[in-house]
mmCIF file of N, CA, C and O in Angstrom:
data_model
loop_
_atom_site.group_PDB
_atom_site.id
_atom_site.type_symbol
_atom_site.label_atom_id
_atom_site.label_comp_id
_atom_site.label_asym_id
_atom_site.label_seq_id
_atom_site.Cartn_x
_atom_site.Cartn_y
_atom_site.Cartn_z
ATOM 1 N N MET P 1 5.521 11.742 -1.484
ATOM 2 C CA MET P 1 4.616 11.189 -0.652
ATOM 3 C C MET P 1 4.585 10.272 0.187
ATOM 4 O O MET P 1 5.526 9.247 -0.405
ATOM 5 N N LYS P 2 4.228 9.872 1.382
ATOM 6 C CA LYS P 2 4.572 8.527 1.957
ATOM 7 C C LYS P 2 3.301 7.444 2.079
ATOM 8 O O LYS P 2 2.408 8.125 2.473
ATOM 9 N N LEU P 3 3.276 6.660 1.987
ATOM 10 C CA LEU P 3 2.180 5.609 1.836
ATOM 11 C C LEU P 3 2.050 4.841 2.768
ATOM 12 O O LEU P 3 3.068 3.967 2.586
ATOM 13 N N ASN P 4 1.103 4.449 3.514
ATOM 14 C CA ASN P 4 1.297 3.548 4.631
ATOM 15 C C ASN P 4 0.144 2.683 4.498
ATOM 16 O O ASN P 4 -1.071 2.979 4.563
ATOM 17 N N ILE P 5 -0.046 1.115 4.509
ATOM 18 C CA ILE P 5 -1.121 0.280 3.970
ATOM 19 C C ILE P 5 -0.787 -0.639 5.617
ATOM 20 O O ILE P 5 -0.091 -1.241 5.875
ATOM 21 N N THR P 6 -1.917 -0.753 6.030
ATOM 22 C CA THR P 6 -1.950 -1.507 7.063
ATOM 23 C C THR P 6 -3.542 -2.207 7.100
ATOM 24 O O THR P 6 -4.713 -1.799 6.758
ATOM 25 N N THR P 7 -3.874 -2.984 8.287
ATOM 26 C CA THR P 7 -5.388 -3.339 8.508
ATOM 27 C C THR P 7 -6.501 -2.709 9.426
ATOM 28 O O THR P 7 -7.482 -3.057 9.666
ATOM 29 N N ASP P 8 -5.716 -1.842 10.352
ATOM 30 C CA ASP P 8 -6.559 -1.124 11.036
ATOM 31 C C ASP P 8 -5.912 0.206 11.237
ATOM 32 O O ASP P 8 -5.004 0.948 11.052
ATOM 33 N N GLU P 9 -7.280 1.261 11.060
ATOM 34 C CA GLU P 9 -7.181 2.492 11.568
ATOM 35 C C GLU P 9 -6.192 3.096 12.568
ATOM 36 O O GLU P 9 -5.980 4.426 12.668
ATOM 37 N N SER P 10 -6.205 2.019 13.617
ATOM 38 C CA SER P 10 -5.187 2.706 14.770
ATOM 39 C C SER P 10 -3.930 2.544 14.453
ATOM 40 O O SER P 10 -2.820 3.198 15.083
ATOM 41 N N HIS P 11 -3.391 2.226 13.397
ATOM 42 C CA HIS P 11 -2.331 2.015 12.685
ATOM 43 C C HIS P 11 -1.865 3.212 11.887
ATOM 44 O O HIS P 11 -0.454 3.030 11.197
ATOM 45 N N PHE P 12 -2.745 3.943 11.166
ATOM 46 C CA PHE P 12 -2.655 4.826 10.627
ATOM 47 C C PHE P 12 -1.733 5.786 10.815
ATOM 48 O O PHE P 12 -1.408 5.859 11.972
ATOM 49 N N ILE P 13 -0.510 6.477 10.063
ATOM 50 C CA ILE P 13 0.847 7.349 10.306
ATOM 51 C C ILE P 13 0.211 8.705 9.937
ATOM 52 O O ILE P 13 0.068 9.046 8.803
ATOM 53 N N THR P 14 0.452 9.849 11.098
ATOM 54 C CA THR P 14 -0.157 11.383 10.365
ATOM 55 C C THR P 14 1.289 11.263 9.655
ATOM 56 O O THR P 14 2.443 11.100 9.829
ATOM 57 N N GLY P 15 1.292 12.164 8.152
ATOM 58 C CA GLY P 15 1.721 12.368 7.368
ATOM 59 C C GLY P 15 1.872 11.735 6.358
ATOM 60 O O GLY P 15 2.919 12.038 5.103
ATOM 61 N N CYS P 16 1.106 10.621 6.249
ATOM 62 C CA CYS P 16 0.849 9.496 5.091
ATOM 63 C C CYS P 16 0.009 9.578 4.583
ATOM 64 O O CYS P 16 -1.178 9.854 5.278
ATOM 65 N N VAL P 17 0.134 8.700 3.363
ATOM 66 C CA VAL P 17 -1.582 8.618 2.762
ATOM 67 C C VAL P 17 -1.612 7.364 3.189
ATOM 68 O O VAL P 17 -1.129 6.428 3.413
ATOM 69 N N ASN P 18 -3.060 6.947 3.934
ATOM 70 C CA ASN P 18 -3.561 5.658 4.489
ATOM 71 C C ASN P 18 -4.235 4.976 4.533
ATOM 72 O O ASN P 18 -5.340 5.734 3.701
ATOM 73 N N ILE P 19 -4.125 3.517 4.089
ATOM 74 C CA ILE P 19 -5.046 3.036 2.978
ATOM 75 C C ILE P 19 -5.297 1.425 3.999
ATOM 76 O O ILE P 19 -4.231 0.872 4.439
ATOM 77 N N ASN P 20 -6.829 1.481 4.075
ATOM 78 C CA ASN P 20 -7.271 0.298 4.915
ATOM 79 C C ASN P 20 -7.036 -0.644 3.964
ATOM 80 O O ASN P 20 -7.990 -0.871 2.985
ATOM 81 N N ILE P 21 -6.461 -1.830 4.081
ATOM 82 C CA ILE P 21 -6.422 -3.010 3.319
ATOM 83 C C ILE P 21 -7.653 -3.625 3.370
ATOM 84 O O ILE P 21 -7.871 -4.554 2.229
ATOM 85 N N ASN P 22 -8.597 -3.857 4.359
ATOM 86 C CA ASN P 22 -9.834 -4.357 4.399
ATOM 87 C C ASN P 22 -10.921 -3.336 3.312
ATOM 88 O O ASN P 22 -11.751 -4.418 2.693
ATOM 89 N N ASN P 23 -9.833 -2.237 2.991
ATOM 90 C CA ASN P 23 -11.201 -1.948 1.458
ATOM 91 C C ASN P 23 -10.377 -2.058 0.362
ATOM 92 O O ASN P 23 -10.750 -1.184 -0.559
ATOM 93 N N TYR P 24 -9.520 -3.009 0.361
ATOM 94 C CA TYR P 24 -8.728 -2.766 -1.058
ATOM 95 C C TYR P 24 -9.574 -3.561 -2.534
ATOM 96 O O TYR P 24 -10.224 -4.428 -1.811
ATOM 97 N N ASP P 25 -9.397 -2.840 -2.998
ATOM 98 C CA ASP P 25 -9.737 -3.022 -4.455
ATOM 99 C C ASP P 25 -8.999 -2.997 -5.679
ATOM 100 O O ASP P 25 -8.180 -2.305 -5.551
ATOM 101 N N GLU P 26 -9.300 -2.999 -6.806
ATOM 102 C CA GLU P 26 -8.636 -2.851 -8.064
ATOM 103 C C GLU P 26 -8.248 -1.256 -8.010
ATOM 104 O O GLU P 26 -7.431 -0.700 -8.360
ATOM 105 N N SER P 27 -9.349 -0.564 -7.389
ATOM 106 C CA SER P 27 -9.470 0.898 -7.548
ATOM 107 C C SER P 27 -7.837 1.650 -6.508
ATOM 108 O O SER P 27 -8.120 2.909 -6.435
ATOM 109 N N THR P 28 -8.276 0.910 -5.476
ATOM 110 C CA THR P 28 -6.948 1.651 -4.319
ATOM 111 C C THR P 28 -5.923 2.294 -5.021
ATOM 112 O O THR P 28 -5.774 3.459 -4.081
ATOM 113 N N PHE P 29 -5.251 1.967 -5.760
ATOM 114 C CA PHE P 29 -3.977 2.939 -6.127
ATOM 115 C C PHE P 29 -3.996 3.817 -7.220
ATOM 116 O O PHE P 29 -3.380 4.300 -7.123
ATOM 117 N N GLU P 30 -5.464 3.972 -7.644
ATOM 118 C CA GLU P 30 -5.606 5.154 -8.925
ATOM 119 C C GLU P 30 -5.254 6.799 -8.184
ATOM 120 O O GLU P 30 -4.851 7.213 -9.235
ATOM 121 N N GLU P 31 -5.389 6.508 -7.402
ATOM 122 C CA GLU P 31 -5.068 8.345 -6.747
ATOM 123 C C GLU P 31 -3.553 8.341 -6.358
ATOM 124 O O GLU P 31 -3.243 9.329 -6.048
ATOM 125 N N VAL P 32 -2.870 7.132 -6.625
ATOM 126 C CA VAL P 32 -1.413 7.223 -6.278
ATOM 127 C C VAL P 32 -0.505 7.243 -7.610
ATOM 128 O O VAL P 32 -0.495 5.809 -7.898
ATOM 129 N N PRO P 33 -0.023 8.331 -7.654
ATOM 130 C CA PRO P 33 0.688 7.898 -9.333
ATOM 131 C C PRO P 33 1.869 6.698 -9.122
ATOM 132 O O PRO P 33 2.619 7.142 -8.206
ATOM 133 N N HIS P 34 2.215 6.410 -9.680
ATOM 134 C CA HIS P 34 3.536 5.362 -10.344
ATOM 135 C C HIS P 34 4.841 6.288 -9.695
ATOM 136 O O HIS P 34 4.679 7.699 -10.189
ATOM 137 N N SER P 35 5.790 5.744 -9.177
ATOM 138 C CA SER P 35 6.963 6.058 -8.898
ATOM 139 C C SER P 35 7.005 7.530 -7.989
ATOM 140 O O SER P 35 7.533 8.339 -8.128
ATOM 141 N N SER P 36 5.882 7.821 -7.267
ATOM 142 C CA SER P 36 5.701 9.291 -6.203
ATOM 143 C C SER P 36 6.128 8.797 -5.309
ATOM 144 O O SER P 36 6.158 9.934 -4.293
ATOM 145 N N CYS P 37 6.058 7.600 -4.658
ATOM 146 C CA CYS P 37 6.505 7.379 -3.218
ATOM 147 C C CYS P 37 7.707 7.082 -2.466
ATOM 148 O O CYS P 37 8.539 6.547 -3.013
ATOM 149 N N GLU P 38 8.192 8.107 -1.324
ATOM 150 C CA GLU P 38 9.794 7.990 -1.078
ATOM 151 C C GLU P 38 9.234 6.529 -0.050
ATOM 152 O O GLU P 38 10.552 6.662 -0.110
ATOM 153 N N MET P 39 8.456 6.664 0.598
ATOM 154 C CA MET P 39 8.361 5.356 1.233
ATOM 155 C C MET P 39 6.995 4.705 1.482
ATOM 156 O O MET P 39 5.947 5.398 0.876
ATOM 157 N N VAL P 40 6.976 3.726 1.288
ATOM 158 C CA VAL P 40 5.901 2.482 1.315
ATOM 159 C C VAL P 40 5.598 1.823 1.976
ATOM 160 O O VAL P 40 7.089 0.952 2.549
ATOM 161 N N VAL P 41 4.521 1.674 3.413
ATOM 162 C CA VAL P 41 4.686 0.935 4.324
ATOM 163 C C VAL P 41 3.772 0.149 4.759
ATOM 164 O O VAL P 41 2.590 0.128 4.534
ATOM 165 N N LEU P 42 4.098 -1.539 4.692
ATOM 166 C CA LEU P 42 2.749 -2.344 4.601
ATOM 167 C C LEU P 42 3.338 -3.231 6.098
ATOM 168 O O LEU P 42 4.533 -3.705 6.475
ATOM 169 N N SER P 43 2.085 -2.822 6.756
ATOM 170 C CA SER P 43 2.245 -3.538 8.268
ATOM 171 C C SER P 43 0.907 -4.347 8.266
ATOM 172 O O SER P 43 -0.413 -4.122 8.272
ATOM 173 N N GLN P 44 1.256 -5.821 8.805
ATOM 174 C CA GLN P 44 0.261 -6.917 8.470
ATOM 175 C C GLN P 44 -1.226 -6.680 8.029
ATOM 176 O O GLN P 44 -1.752 -7.153 8.313
ATOM 177 N N CYS P 45 -0.500 -6.748 6.579
ATOM 178 C CA CYS P 45 -1.572 -6.517 5.718
ATOM 179 C C CYS P 45 -1.593 -7.461 4.740
ATOM 180 O O CYS P 45 -2.598 -8.441 4.095
ATOM 181 N N LEU P 46 -0.604 -8.266 4.287
ATOM 182 C CA LEU P 46 -0.417 -9.380 3.421
ATOM 183 C C LEU P 46 -1.428 -10.942 3.589
ATOM 184 O O LEU P 46 -1.735 -11.693 3.268
ATOM 185 N N GLY P 47 -1.365 -10.841 4.709
ATOM 186 C CA GLY P 47 -2.289 -12.146 5.191
ATOM 187 C C GLY P 47 -3.797 -11.614 5.161
ATOM 188 O O GLY P 47 -4.104 -12.698 5.002
ATOM 189 N N CYS P 48 -3.812 -11.179 4.717
ATOM 190 C CA CYS P 48 -5.365 -10.498 4.742
ATOM 191 C C CYS P 48 -5.860 -10.571 3.244
ATOM 192 O O CYS P 48 -7.081 -10.754 2.942
ATOM 193 N N LEU P 49 -5.082 -10.991 2.433
ATOM 194 C CA LEU P 49 -5.368 -10.963 0.847
ATOM 195 C C LEU P 49 -4.961 -12.381 0.297
ATOM 196 O O LEU P 49 -4.157 -13.227 1.107
ATOM 197 N N PRO P 50 -5.919 -12.892 -0.635
ATOM 198 C CA PRO P 50 -5.765 -14.272 -0.744
ATOM 199 C C PRO P 50 -4.347 -14.120 -1.985
ATOM 200 O O PRO P 50 -4.357 -13.167 -2.536
ATOM 201 N N TYR P 51 -3.735 -15.310 -2.266
ATOM 202 C CA TYR P 51 -2.293 -15.191 -2.750
ATOM 203 C C TYR P 51 -2.433 -14.317 -3.669
ATOM 204 O O TYR P 51 -1.515 -13.582 -4.147
ATOM 205 N N VAL P 52 -3.127 -14.660 -4.648
ATOM 206 C CA VAL P 52 -3.287 -13.975 -6.213
ATOM 207 C C VAL P 52 -3.305 -12.845 -5.876
ATOM 208 O O VAL P 52 -2.516 -12.242 -6.556
ATOM 209 N N LYS P 53 -4.095 -12.261 -5.212
ATOM 210 C CA LYS P 53 -4.518 -10.734 -4.809
ATOM 211 C C LYS P 53 -3.238 -9.997 -4.076
ATOM 212 O O LYS P 53 -3.195 -8.776 -4.207
ATOM 213 N N SER P 54 -2.446 -11.082 -3.251
ATOM 214 C CA SER P 54 -1.151 -10.180 -2.741
ATOM 215 C C SER P 54 -0.105 -10.423 -3.932
ATOM 216 O O SER P 54 0.326 -9.078 -3.326
ATOM 217 N N LEU P 55 -0.081 -10.886 -4.900
ATOM 218 C CA LEU P 55 1.235 -10.526 -5.463
ATOM 219 C C LEU P 55 0.477 -9.044 -6.430
ATOM 220 O O LEU P 55 1.601 -8.709 -6.538
ATOM 221 N N ASP P 56 -0.630 -9.497 -7.002
ATOM 222 C CA ASP P 56 -1.001 -8.187 -7.763
ATOM 223 C C ASP P 56 -0.991 -7.022 -7.056
ATOM 224 O O ASP P 56 -0.182 -5.636 -7.492
ATOM 225 N N PHE P 57 -1.112 -6.821 -5.449
ATOM 226 C CA PHE P 57 -0.875 -5.766 -4.745
ATOM 227 C C PHE P 57 0.461 -5.182 -4.321
ATOM 228 O O PHE P 57 1.055 -4.175 -4.259
ATOM 229 N N LEU P 58 1.559 -6.571 -4.107
ATOM 230 C CA LEU P 58 2.582 -5.691 -4.261
ATOM 231 C C LEU P 58 3.109 -5.673 -5.352
ATOM 232 O O LEU P 58 4.564 -4.433 -4.900
ATOM 233 N N THR P 59 2.690 -5.942 -6.589
ATOM 234 C CA THR P 59 3.489 -5.191 -7.332
ATOM 235 C C THR P 59 2.633 -3.682 -7.764
ATOM 236 O O THR P 59 3.833 -2.774 -7.795
ATOM 237 N N LYS P 60 1.800 -3.448 -7.296
ATOM 238 C CA LYS P 60 1.004 -2.234 -7.523
ATOM 239 C C LYS P 60 2.009 -1.365 -6.705
ATOM 240 O O LYS P 60 2.770 -0.274 -6.367
ATOM 241 N N CYS P 61 2.153 -2.134 -5.304
ATOM 242 C CA CYS P 61 3.206 -0.907 -4.503
ATOM 243 C C CYS P 61 4.321 -0.978 -4.503
ATOM 244 O O CYS P 61 4.947 0.270 -4.580
ATOM 245 N N ALA P 62 5.129 -1.747 -5.118
ATOM 246 C CA ALA P 62 6.349 -1.430 -5.639
ATOM 247 C C ALA P 62 6.451 -0.470 -6.623
ATOM 248 O O ALA P 62 7.287 0.430 -6.940
ATOM 249 N N SER P 63 5.357 -0.496 -7.594
ATOM 250 C CA SER P 63 5.240 0.623 -8.911
ATOM 251 C C SER P 63 4.794 1.366 -8.204
ATOM 252 O O SER P 63 5.444 2.912 -9.221
ATOM 253 N N ARG P 64 4.863 1.988 -7.467
ATOM 254 C CA ARG P 64 4.535 3.343 -7.069
ATOM 255 C C ARG P 64 5.561 4.211 -5.828
ATOM 256 O O ARG P 64 5.880 5.041 -5.175
ATOM 257 N N VAL P 65 6.922 3.328 -5.574
ATOM 258 C CA VAL P 65 8.079 3.576 -4.820
ATOM 259 C C VAL P 65 8.777 3.920 -6.003
ATOM 260 O O VAL P 65 9.071 3.966 -7.110
ATOM 261 N N ARG P 66 9.530 5.524 -5.466
ATOM 262 C CA ARG P 66 10.333 6.034 -7.079
ATOM 263 C C ARG P 66 11.797 5.584 -6.596
ATOM 264 O O ARG P 66 12.257 4.834 -5.776
ATOM 265 N N LYS P 67 12.526 6.319 -7.587
ATOM 266 C CA LYS P 67 13.757 5.433 -7.727
ATOM 267 C C LYS P 67 14.599 5.860 -6.291
ATOM 268 O O LYS P 67 15.493 4.427 -6.037
ATOM 269 N N SER P 68 14.618 6.586 -5.356
ATOM 270 C CA SER P 68 15.387 6.541 -4.553
ATOM 271 C C SER P 68 14.716 6.045 -3.102
ATOM 272 O O SER P 68 14.911 6.589 -2.257
ATOM 273 N N GLY P 69 13.711 5.475 -3.387
ATOM 274 C CA GLY P 69 12.500 5.088 -2.153
ATOM 275 C C GLY P 69 12.478 3.936 -1.628
ATOM 276 O O GLY P 69 13.637 3.117 -2.183
ATOM 277 N N ALA P 70 11.842 3.476 -0.567
ATOM 278 C CA ALA P 70 12.109 2.708 0.316
ATOM 279 C C ALA P 70 10.784 1.601 0.636
ATOM 280 O O ALA P 70 9.800 2.911 0.451
ATOM 281 N N ILE P 71 10.616 0.726 0.566
ATOM 282 C CA ILE P 71 9.861 -0.048 0.706
ATOM 283 C C ILE P 71 9.991 -1.197 2.299
ATOM 284 O O ILE P 71 10.846 -1.711 2.165
ATOM 285 N N SER P 72 8.847 -0.820 2.936
ATOM 286 C CA SER P 72 8.996 -2.052 4.009
ATOM 287 C C SER P 72 7.921 -2.953 4.251
ATOM 288 O O SER P 72 6.456 -1.931 4.419
ATOM 289 N N ILE P 73 8.128 -3.744 4.575
ATOM 290 C CA ILE P 73 7.274 -5.242 5.167
ATOM 291 C C ILE P 73 7.272 -5.566 6.452
ATOM 292 O O ILE P 73 8.236 -6.003 6.150
#
């Protein structure tokens, strides 16, 4: 699975599970299993969250990357 997280639907990537950060809440990652993503892309989205939420968000993103996967910020 490939996961793309961004601030605008115009930045959605075909072939990825796309998440709009403007809709982020605690249930956002429930549908994405732990260690299931070969790639997680975060583009222009960390500045949209308060500091405490951004730490939780990064932790959840990192937990979705599989052992041989990559995360791009």
